Amino acid sequence: MKLRALLLTVITGLMLGCSSGYAPVTEQSLGASYNRRPVGLNEYRVRPGDTLIAIAFRLGVDYRELARINHLRDKDLIYAGQVLKTRPSAQAHRTVSRSVRTAGTTTPASRQTSTTTQSTTRSASSAPVRPSSSIKWSWPHAGNLLAKYSSREGGNKGVDIAGKIGDPVKSTAAGEVVYAGSGLLGYGNLVIISHNREFLSAYAHNSRILVRENQKVKAGEVVAELGNTGASVPMLHFEIRRDGKPVNPLGYLPRR
């Protein structure tokens, strides 16, 4: 029986290793070293049900950057128990810092010009400027705002839009569904759409998900039905993420 169980584990591992896409890991893919060593600073241990997209979304980083610093090929399968780095190694960081310092060495005149340019940039950036984007954004739902975005620690990472259970939730722009599931705590039934290499949009608390991962969607296409999964009242929690980090959706959506 032990030999049979071992063979089953090996075969399962080979089947999982041949899969493509950011497939969720399962208990069957747990390695012998699972939970053996403590997770260090800037590390994350993959849990059953995780995908690379979901991990990156939870951590607020770009999933491509997460794949790069962990030397993962595109569409690589991750496995439960695996420890991922969430930031580049200290050595790589020091190398980049030295390069920046070397490149930043200037003559006094250059420093003066640089300081003037920086001051001008700071003054310009202090003015409320609508962020530039090549994407033509649209509202995912027509309901009233329940809560706005907050950049504070622990604040709202998007906007909450009121509605009734079953109301259509529409894609804010054309893109590809990179996540459709309920594996992120606090988001309920969640859809994440990649619009280009820079922007993602997320639609949470849905009662039903109407799309699947890797599906192409058009702007305005219904991707889910509004609900209250993971929420106290029916609502759509909507986020826009730029390079993995939450930004204020009201800076991109058309003014009402």
PDB file of C-alpha atoms in Angstrom:
ATOM      1  CA  MET A   1       0.000   0.000   0.000  1.00  0.00           C
ATOM      2  CA  LYS A   2       2.858   2.372   0.820  1.00  0.00           C
ATOM      3  CA  LEU A   3       4.458   1.669  -2.591  1.00  0.00           C
ATOM      4  CA  ARG A   4       1.138   2.313  -4.332  1.00  0.00           C
ATOM      5  CA  ALA A   5       0.654   5.601  -2.466  1.00  0.00           C
ATOM      6  CA  LEU A   6       4.207   6.678  -3.361  1.00  0.00           C
ATOM      7  CA  LEU A   7       3.667   5.879  -7.051  1.00  0.00           C
ATOM      8  CA  LEU A   8       0.379   7.802  -7.012  1.00  0.00           C
ATOM      9  CA  THR A   9       2.142  10.837  -5.503  1.00  0.00           C
ATOM     10  CA  VAL A  10       4.907  10.734  -8.143  1.00  0.00           C
ATOM     11  CA  ILE A  11       2.413  10.381 -11.014  1.00  0.00           C
ATOM     12  CA  THR A  12       0.302  13.240  -9.630  1.00  0.00           C
ATOM     13  CA  GLY A  13       3.390  15.429  -9.356  1.00  0.00           C
ATOM     14  CA  LEU A  14       4.363  14.706 -12.970  1.00  0.00           C
ATOM     15  CA  MET A  15       0.858  15.507 -14.174  1.00  0.00           C
ATOM     16  CA  LEU A  16       0.845  18.798 -12.282  1.00  0.00           C
ATOM     17  CA  GLY A  17       4.295  19.702 -13.558  1.00  0.00           C
ATOM     18  CA  CYS A  18       3.129  19.311 -17.160  1.00  0.00           C
ATOM     19  CA  SER A  19       0.153  21.617 -16.716  1.00  0.00           C
ATOM     20  CA  SER A  20       0.160  25.092 -18.199  1.00  0.00           C
ATOM     21  CA  GLY A  21      -1.279  28.322 -16.851  1.00  0.00           C
ATOM     22  CA  TYR A  22      -1.320  29.698 -13.344  1.00  0.00           C
ATOM     23  CA  ALA A  23      -3.168  26.651 -12.071  1.00  0.00           C
ATOM     24  CA  PRO A  24      -4.107  26.561  -8.388  1.00  0.00           C
ATOM     25  CA  VAL A  25      -1.938  24.250  -6.310  1.00  0.00           C
ATOM     26  CA  THR A  26      -3.534  21.433  -4.324  1.00  0.00           C
ATOM     27  CA  GLU A  27      -2.834  19.424  -1.204  1.00  0.00           C
ATOM     28  CA  GLN A  28      -1.580  16.616  -3.454  1.00  0.00           C
ATOM     29  CA  SER A  29       1.331  18.774  -4.577  1.00  0.00           C
ATOM     30  CA  LEU A  30       2.637  19.300  -1.043  1.00  0.00           C
ATOM     31  CA  GLY A  31       6.336  18.544  -0.897  1.00  0.00           C
ATOM     32  CA  ALA A  32       8.182  16.819   1.943  1.00  0.00           C
ATOM     33  CA  SER A  33       9.651  20.162   3.003  1.00  0.00           C
ATOM     34  CA  TYR A  34       6.216  21.836   3.380  1.00  0.00           C
ATOM     35  CA  ASN A  35       6.239  23.986   6.544  1.00  0.00           C
ATOM     36  CA  ARG A  36       9.690  22.644   7.391  1.00  0.00           C
ATOM     37  CA  ARG A  37      11.566  25.943   7.508  1.00  0.00           C
ATOM     38  CA  PRO A  38      10.193  29.272   8.706  1.00  0.00           C
ATOM     39  CA  VAL A  39       9.350  31.892   6.094  1.00  0.00           C
ATOM     40  CA  GLY A  40      11.742  34.834   6.214  1.00  0.00           C
ATOM     41  CA  LEU A  41      11.260  38.531   5.607  1.00  0.00           C
ATOM     42  CA  ASN A  42      10.079  39.307   2.050  1.00  0.00           C
ATOM     43  CA  GLU A  43       9.082  35.687   1.476  1.00  0.00           C
ATOM     44  CA  TYR A  44       5.762  33.923   0.958  1.00  0.00           C
ATOM     45  CA  ARG A  45       4.928  30.243   1.328  1.00  0.00           C
ATOM     46  CA  VAL A  46       2.531  28.996  -1.352  1.00  0.00           C
ATOM     47  CA  ARG A  47      -0.686  27.545   0.056  1.00  0.00           C
ATOM     48  CA  PRO A  48      -3.089  25.022  -1.498  1.00  0.00           C
ATOM     49  CA  GLY A  49      -5.414  26.859  -3.899  1.00  0.00           C
ATOM     50  CA  ASP A  50      -2.922  29.670  -4.626  1.00  0.00           C
ATOM     51  CA  THR A  51      -2.075  30.918  -8.105  1.00  0.00           C
ATOM     52  CA  LEU A  52       0.741  33.286  -9.010  1.00  0.00           C
ATOM     53  CA  ILE A  53      -1.791  35.951 -10.000  1.00  0.00           C
ATOM     54  CA  ALA A  54      -3.666  35.637  -6.700  1.00  0.00           C
ATOM     55  CA  ILE A  55      -0.449  35.785  -4.650  1.00  0.00           C
ATOM     56  CA  ALA A  56       0.746  38.882  -6.492  1.00  0.00           C
ATOM     57  CA  PHE A  57      -2.669  40.530  -6.083  1.00  0.00           C
ATOM     58  CA  ARG A  58      -2.677  39.781  -2.353  1.00  0.00           C
ATOM     59  CA  LEU A  59       0.841  41.218  -1.955  1.00  0.00           C
ATOM     60  CA  GLY A  60       0.213  44.239  -4.183  1.00  0.00           C
ATOM     61  CA  VAL A  61       3.000  43.427  -6.646  1.00  0.00           C
ATOM     62  CA  ASP A  62       3.166  42.759 -10.380  1.00  0.00           C
ATOM     63  CA  TYR A  63       2.859  39.021 -11.040  1.00  0.00           C
ATOM     64  CA  ARG A  64       5.446  39.281 -13.828  1.00  0.00           C
ATOM     65  CA  GLU A  65       7.933  40.795 -11.370  1.00  0.00           C
ATOM     66  CA  LEU A  66       7.113  38.021  -8.890  1.00  0.00           C
ATOM     67  CA  ALA A  67       7.842  35.445 -11.596  1.00  0.00           C
ATOM     68  CA  ARG A  68      11.071  37.210 -12.588  1.00  0.00           C
ATOM     69  CA  ILE A  69      12.651  37.432  -9.136  1.00  0.00           C
ATOM     70  CA  ASN A  70      11.803  33.766  -8.528  1.00  0.00           C
ATOM     71  CA  HIS A  71      13.172  32.685 -11.934  1.00  0.00           C
ATOM     72  CA  LEU A  72       9.818  31.271 -12.991  1.00  0.00           C
ATOM     73  CA  ARG A  73       9.080  30.848 -16.682  1.00  0.00           C
ATOM     74  CA  ASP A  74       5.862  32.355 -17.978  1.00  0.00           C
ATOM     75  CA  LYS A  75       2.926  30.041 -17.213  1.00  0.00           C
ATOM     76  CA  ASP A  76       5.024  28.007 -14.749  1.00  0.00           C
ATOM     77  CA  LEU A  77       3.155  25.969 -12.174  1.00  0.00           C
ATOM     78  CA  ILE A  78       3.828  26.778  -8.527  1.00  0.00           C
ATOM     79  CA  TYR A  79       3.394  24.196  -5.805  1.00  0.00           C
ATOM     80  CA  ALA A  80       2.124  24.212  -2.235  1.00  0.00           C
ATOM     81  CA  GLY A  81       4.941  24.595   0.269  1.00  0.00           C
ATOM     82  CA  GLN A  82       7.158  26.472  -2.182  1.00  0.00           C
ATOM     83  CA  VAL A  83       8.725  29.623  -0.712  1.00  0.00           C
ATOM     84  CA  LEU A  84       8.666  32.593  -3.068  1.00  0.00           C
ATOM     85  CA  LYS A  85      10.703  35.757  -2.737  1.00  0.00           C
ATOM     86  CA  THR A  86       8.519  38.844  -2.750  1.00  0.00           C
ATOM     87  CA  ARG A  87      11.415  41.251  -3.331  1.00  0.00           C
ATOM     88  CA  PRO A  88      14.778  40.933  -5.108  1.00  0.00           C
ATOM     89  CA  SER A  89      17.659  39.622  -2.999  1.00  0.00           C
ATOM     90  CA  ALA A  90      19.692  42.070  -0.908  1.00  0.00           C
ATOM     91  CA  GLN A  91      22.714  41.503  -3.164  1.00  0.00           C
ATOM     92  CA  ALA A  92      20.726  42.439  -6.268  1.00  0.00           C
ATOM     93  CA  HIS A  93      19.319  45.477  -4.457  1.00  0.00           C
ATOM     94  CA  ARG A  94      22.836  46.608  -3.466  1.00  0.00           C
ATOM     95  CA  THR A  95      24.038  46.181  -7.045  1.00  0.00           C
ATOM     96  CA  VAL A  96      21.190  48.328  -8.357  1.00  0.00           C
ATOM     97  CA  SER A  97      21.789  50.942  -5.639  1.00  0.00           C
ATOM     98  CA  ARG A  98      25.502  51.156  -6.508  1.00  0.00           C
ATOM     99  CA  SER A  99      24.631  51.543 -10.189  1.00  0.00           C
ATOM    100  CA  VAL A 100      22.197  54.354  -9.404  1.00  0.00           C
ATOM    101  CA  ARG A 101      24.733  56.135  -7.195  1.00  0.00           C
ATOM    102  CA  THR A 102      27.439  55.839  -9.878  1.00  0.00           C
ATOM    103  CA  ALA A 103      25.110  57.060 -12.601  1.00  0.00           C
ATOM    104  CA  GLY A 104      24.008  59.914 -10.338  1.00  0.00           C
ATOM    105  CA  THR A 105      27.546  61.376  -9.886  1.00  0.00           C
ATOM    106  CA  THR A 106      27.522  64.841 -11.478  1.00  0.00           C
ATOM    107  CA  THR A 107      29.527  68.038 -11.601  1.00  0.00           C
ATOM    108  CA  PRO A 108      28.407  70.960  -9.380  1.00  0.00           C
ATOM    109  CA  ALA A 109      26.752  72.657 -12.382  1.00  0.00           C
ATOM    110  CA  SER A 110      24.964  69.441 -13.272  1.00  0.00           C
ATOM    111  CA  ARG A 111      23.827  69.013  -9.690  1.00  0.00           C
ATOM    112  CA  GLN A 112      22.404  72.529  -9.739  1.00  0.00           C
ATOM    113  CA  THR A 113      20.522  71.783 -12.958  1.00  0.00           C
ATOM    114  CA  SER A 114      19.322  68.472 -11.529  1.00  0.00           C
ATOM    115  CA  THR A 115      18.084  70.161  -8.348  1.00  0.00           C
ATOM    116  CA  THR A 116      16.225  72.797 -10.357  1.00  0.00           C
ATOM    117  CA  THR A 117      14.618  70.097 -12.508  1.00  0.00           C
ATOM    118  CA  GLN A 118      13.592  68.129  -9.411  1.00  0.00           C
ATOM    119  CA  SER A 119      12.058  71.228  -7.821  1.00  0.00           C
ATOM    120  CA  THR A 120      10.102  71.927 -11.001  1.00  0.00           C
ATOM    121  CA  THR A 121       8.964  68.310 -11.120  1.00  0.00           C
ATOM    122  CA  ARG A 122       7.834  68.407  -7.485  1.00  0.00           C
ATOM    123  CA  SER A 123       5.893  71.615  -8.082  1.00  0.00           C
ATOM    124  CA  ALA A 124       4.216  70.163 -11.145  1.00  0.00           C
ATOM    125  CA  SER A 125       3.398  66.884  -9.404  1.00  0.00           C
ATOM    126  CA  SER A 126       1.779  68.684  -6.489  1.00  0.00           C
ATOM    127  CA  ALA A 127      -1.001  69.882  -8.793  1.00  0.00           C
ATOM    128  CA  PRO A 128      -3.965  67.489  -9.171  1.00  0.00           C
ATOM    129  CA  VAL A 129      -3.266  65.891 -12.550  1.00  0.00           C
ATOM    130  CA  ARG A 130      -5.429  63.136 -14.048  1.00  0.00           C
ATOM    131  CA  PRO A 131      -3.165  60.095 -14.696  1.00  0.00           C
ATOM    132  CA  SER A 132      -2.338  59.315 -18.319  1.00  0.00           C
ATOM    133  CA  SER A 133      -3.520  56.012 -19.752  1.00  0.00           C
ATOM    134  CA  SER A 134      -3.920  54.615 -23.244  1.00  0.00           C
ATOM    135  CA  ILE A 135      -6.950  52.652 -22.062  1.00  0.00           C
ATOM    136  CA  LYS A 136     -10.454  54.023 -22.554  1.00  0.00           C
ATOM    137  CA  TRP A 137     -11.985  53.135 -19.184  1.00  0.00           C
ATOM    138  CA  SER A 138     -15.705  52.755 -18.517  1.00  0.00           C
ATOM    139  CA  TRP A 139     -17.720  52.220 -15.338  1.00  0.00           C
ATOM    140  CA  PRO A 140     -18.272  48.545 -14.466  1.00  0.00           C
ATOM    141  CA  HIS A 141     -21.646  49.329 -12.843  1.00  0.00           C
ATOM    142  CA  ALA A 142     -23.943  52.345 -12.765  1.00  0.00           C
ATOM    143  CA  GLY A 143     -24.717  52.320  -9.021  1.00  0.00           C
ATOM    144  CA  ASN A 144     -23.916  55.047  -6.511  1.00  0.00           C
ATOM    145  CA  LEU A 145     -20.593  55.109  -4.682  1.00  0.00           C
ATOM    146  CA  LEU A 146     -20.660  53.598  -1.209  1.00  0.00           C
ATOM    147  CA  ALA A 147     -16.976  54.169  -0.442  1.00  0.00           C
ATOM    148  CA  LYS A 148     -14.059  55.825  -2.197  1.00  0.00           C
ATOM    149  CA  TYR A 149     -10.405  54.833  -2.570  1.00  0.00           C
ATOM    150  CA  SER A 150      -7.984  55.503   0.283  1.00  0.00           C
ATOM    151  CA  SER A 151      -4.189  55.377   0.057  1.00  0.00           C
ATOM    152  CA  ARG A 152      -3.814  55.029   3.835  1.00  0.00           C
ATOM    153  CA  GLU A 153      -2.460  51.838   5.363  1.00  0.00           C
ATOM    154  CA  GLY A 154      -5.369  49.430   5.556  1.00  0.00           C
ATOM    155  CA  GLY A 155      -7.562  51.809   3.557  1.00  0.00           C
ATOM    156  CA  ASN A 156      -9.962  50.930   0.746  1.00  0.00           C
ATOM    157  CA  LYS A 157      -7.904  49.767  -2.249  1.00  0.00           C
ATOM    158  CA  GLY A 158     -10.653  50.622  -4.718  1.00  0.00           C
ATOM    159  CA  VAL A 159     -14.213  51.931  -4.801  1.00  0.00           C
ATOM    160  CA  ASP A 160     -17.400  50.266  -3.569  1.00  0.00           C
ATOM    161  CA  ILE A 161     -20.438  50.634  -5.850  1.00  0.00           C
ATOM    162  CA  ALA A 162     -24.008  49.977  -4.677  1.00  0.00           C
ATOM    163  CA  GLY A 163     -26.341  47.643  -6.524  1.00  0.00           C
ATOM    164  CA  LYS A 164     -28.790  44.769  -6.311  1.00  0.00           C
ATOM    165  CA  ILE A 165     -27.884  41.091  -6.276  1.00  0.00           C
ATOM    166  CA  GLY A 166     -27.860  39.868  -9.860  1.00  0.00           C
ATOM    167  CA  ASP A 167     -27.070  43.251 -11.447  1.00  0.00           C
ATOM    168  CA  PRO A 168     -24.633  42.968 -14.386  1.00  0.00           C
ATOM    169  CA  VAL A 169     -20.954  43.655 -13.691  1.00  0.00           C
ATOM    170  CA  LYS A 170     -19.160  44.767 -16.865  1.00  0.00           C
ATOM    171  CA  SER A 171     -15.528  44.730 -17.897  1.00  0.00           C
ATOM    172  CA  THR A 172     -14.186  48.259 -17.654  1.00  0.00           C
ATOM    173  CA  ALA A 173     -12.034  47.738 -20.777  1.00  0.00           C
ATOM    174  CA  ALA A 174     -11.014  44.983 -23.169  1.00  0.00           C
ATOM    175  CA  GLY A 175      -8.583  42.406 -21.815  1.00  0.00           C
ATOM    176  CA  GLU A 176      -7.995  38.841 -20.681  1.00  0.00           C
ATOM    177  CA  VAL A 177      -9.347  37.182 -17.546  1.00  0.00           C
ATOM    178  CA  VAL A 178      -6.357  36.142 -15.436  1.00  0.00           C
ATOM    179  CA  TYR A 179      -8.247  35.122 -12.297  1.00  0.00           C
ATOM    180  CA  ALA A 180     -11.795  33.919 -11.643  1.00  0.00           C
ATOM    181  CA  GLY A 181     -12.437  32.373  -8.254  1.00  0.00           C
ATOM    182  CA  SER A 182     -12.931  32.825  -4.530  1.00  0.00           C
ATOM    183  CA  GLY A 183      -9.460  32.129  -3.143  1.00  0.00           C
ATOM    184  CA  LEU A 184      -8.639  35.638  -1.887  1.00  0.00           C
ATOM    185  CA  LEU A 185      -9.921  36.263   1.621  1.00  0.00           C
ATOM    186  CA  GLY A 186     -12.242  39.259   1.852  1.00  0.00           C
ATOM    187  CA  TYR A 187     -12.964  39.511  -1.888  1.00  0.00           C
ATOM    188  CA  GLY A 188     -15.603  36.799  -2.252  1.00  0.00           C
ATOM    189  CA  ASN A 189     -16.144  35.738  -5.858  1.00  0.00           C
ATOM    190  CA  LEU A 190     -13.476  37.710  -7.679  1.00  0.00           C
ATOM    191  CA  VAL A 191     -12.633  38.399 -11.331  1.00  0.00           C
ATOM    192  CA  ILE A 192      -9.315  39.959 -12.341  1.00  0.00           C
ATOM    193  CA  ILE A 193      -8.746  41.182 -15.902  1.00  0.00           C
ATOM    194  CA  SER A 194      -5.394  42.088 -17.440  1.00  0.00           C
ATOM    195  CA  HIS A 195      -5.693  44.964 -19.923  1.00  0.00           C
ATOM    196  CA  ASN A 196      -2.031  45.312 -20.897  1.00  0.00           C
ATOM    197  CA  ARG A 197       1.397  44.917 -19.289  1.00  0.00           C
ATOM    198  CA  GLU A 198       0.629  47.839 -16.982  1.00  0.00           C
ATOM    199  CA  PHE A 199      -2.997  47.662 -15.843  1.00  0.00           C
ATOM    200  CA  LEU A 200      -5.279  45.140 -14.134  1.00  0.00           C
ATOM    201  CA  SER A 201      -8.856  45.620 -12.993  1.00  0.00           C
ATOM    202  CA  ALA A 202     -10.622  43.616 -10.282  1.00  0.00           C
ATOM    203  CA  TYR A 203     -14.321  42.959  -9.573  1.00  0.00           C
ATOM    204  CA  ALA A 204     -15.167  41.529  -6.134  1.00  0.00           C
ATOM    205  CA  HIS A 205     -18.120  40.214  -4.064  1.00  0.00           C
ATOM    206  CA  ASN A 206     -19.943  38.813  -7.108  1.00  0.00           C
ATOM    207  CA  SER A 207     -22.846  36.401  -6.681  1.00  0.00           C
ATOM    208  CA  ARG A 208     -21.905  34.613  -9.920  1.00  0.00           C
ATOM    209  CA  ILE A 209     -18.829  34.621 -12.141  1.00  0.00           C
ATOM    210  CA  LEU A 210     -19.692  34.393 -15.834  1.00  0.00           C
ATOM    211  CA  VAL A 211     -16.203  34.127 -17.344  1.00  0.00           C
ATOM    212  CA  ARG A 212     -13.280  31.723 -17.081  1.00  0.00           C
ATOM    213  CA  GLU A 213      -9.537  32.264 -16.807  1.00  0.00           C
ATOM    214  CA  ASN A 214      -7.681  32.976 -20.072  1.00  0.00           C
ATOM    215  CA  GLN A 215     -10.927  34.178 -21.683  1.00  0.00           C
ATOM    216  CA  LYS A 216     -10.712  37.337 -23.805  1.00  0.00           C
ATOM    217  CA  VAL A 217     -13.361  39.931 -22.984  1.00  0.00           C
ATOM    218  CA  LYS A 218     -14.511  43.137 -24.658  1.00  0.00           C
ATOM    219  CA  ALA A 219     -15.086  46.505 -23.035  1.00  0.00           C
ATOM    220  CA  GLY A 220     -18.570  46.526 -21.512  1.00  0.00           C
ATOM    221  CA  GLU A 221     -18.934  42.731 -21.605  1.00  0.00           C
ATOM    222  CA  VAL A 222     -20.781  41.257 -18.613  1.00  0.00           C
ATOM    223  CA  VAL A 223     -18.266  39.222 -16.603  1.00  0.00           C
ATOM    224  CA  ALA A 224     -20.219  38.608 -13.387  1.00  0.00           C
ATOM    225  CA  GLU A 225     -23.382  39.292 -11.424  1.00  0.00           C
ATOM    226  CA  LEU A 226     -23.246  41.657  -8.463  1.00  0.00           C
ATOM    227  CA  GLY A 227     -23.524  40.066  -5.037  1.00  0.00           C
ATOM    228  CA  ASN A 228     -22.453  40.145  -1.416  1.00  0.00           C
ATOM    229  CA  THR A 229     -19.982  37.238  -1.161  1.00  0.00           C
ATOM    230  CA  GLY A 230     -17.377  38.371   1.362  1.00  0.00           C
ATOM    231  CA  ALA A 231     -19.343  41.577   2.043  1.00  0.00           C
ATOM    232  CA  SER A 232     -22.076  42.648   4.468  1.00  0.00           C
ATOM    233  CA  VAL A 233     -24.277  44.255   1.783  1.00  0.00           C
ATOM    234  CA  PRO A 234     -24.675  43.805  -1.984  1.00  0.00           C
ATOM    235  CA  MET A 235     -21.969  45.798  -3.732  1.00  0.00           C
ATOM    236  CA  LEU A 236     -19.289  45.764  -6.372  1.00  0.00           C
ATOM    237  CA  HIS A 237     -15.812  46.380  -5.013  1.00  0.00           C
ATOM    238  CA  PHE A 238     -13.807  47.607  -8.003  1.00  0.00           C
ATOM    239  CA  GLU A 239     -10.042  48.128  -8.213  1.00  0.00           C
ATOM    240  CA  ILE A 240      -7.561  49.300 -10.820  1.00  0.00           C
ATOM    241  CA  ARG A 241      -3.966  48.209 -10.310  1.00  0.00           C
ATOM    242  CA  ARG A 242      -0.993  49.732 -12.083  1.00  0.00           C
ATOM    243  CA  ASP A 243       2.126  47.536 -12.063  1.00  0.00           C
ATOM    244  CA  GLY A 244       0.441  45.507  -9.333  1.00  0.00           C
ATOM    245  CA  LYS A 245      -0.204  48.445  -6.994  1.00  0.00           C
ATOM    246  CA  PRO A 246      -3.701  49.810  -6.252  1.00  0.00           C
ATOM    247  CA  VAL A 247      -4.475  53.245  -7.715  1.00  0.00           C
ATOM    248  CA  ASN A 248      -7.528  55.475  -7.363  1.00  0.00           C
ATOM    249  CA  PRO A 249     -10.101  54.298  -9.933  1.00  0.00           C
ATOM    250  CA  LEU A 250     -11.741  57.731  -9.935  1.00  0.00           C
ATOM    251  CA  GLY A 251      -8.577  59.074 -11.541  1.00  0.00           C
ATOM    252  CA  TYR A 252      -9.167  56.848 -14.565  1.00  0.00           C
ATOM    253  CA  LEU A 253     -12.932  56.314 -14.882  1.00  0.00           C
ATOM    254  CA  PRO A 254     -15.001  58.918 -16.765  1.00  0.00           C
ATOM    255  CA  ARG A 255     -16.417  61.653 -14.563  1.00  0.00           C
ATOM    256  CA  ARG A 256     -20.100  61.271 -13.809  1.00  0.00           C
TER     257      ARG A 256
END
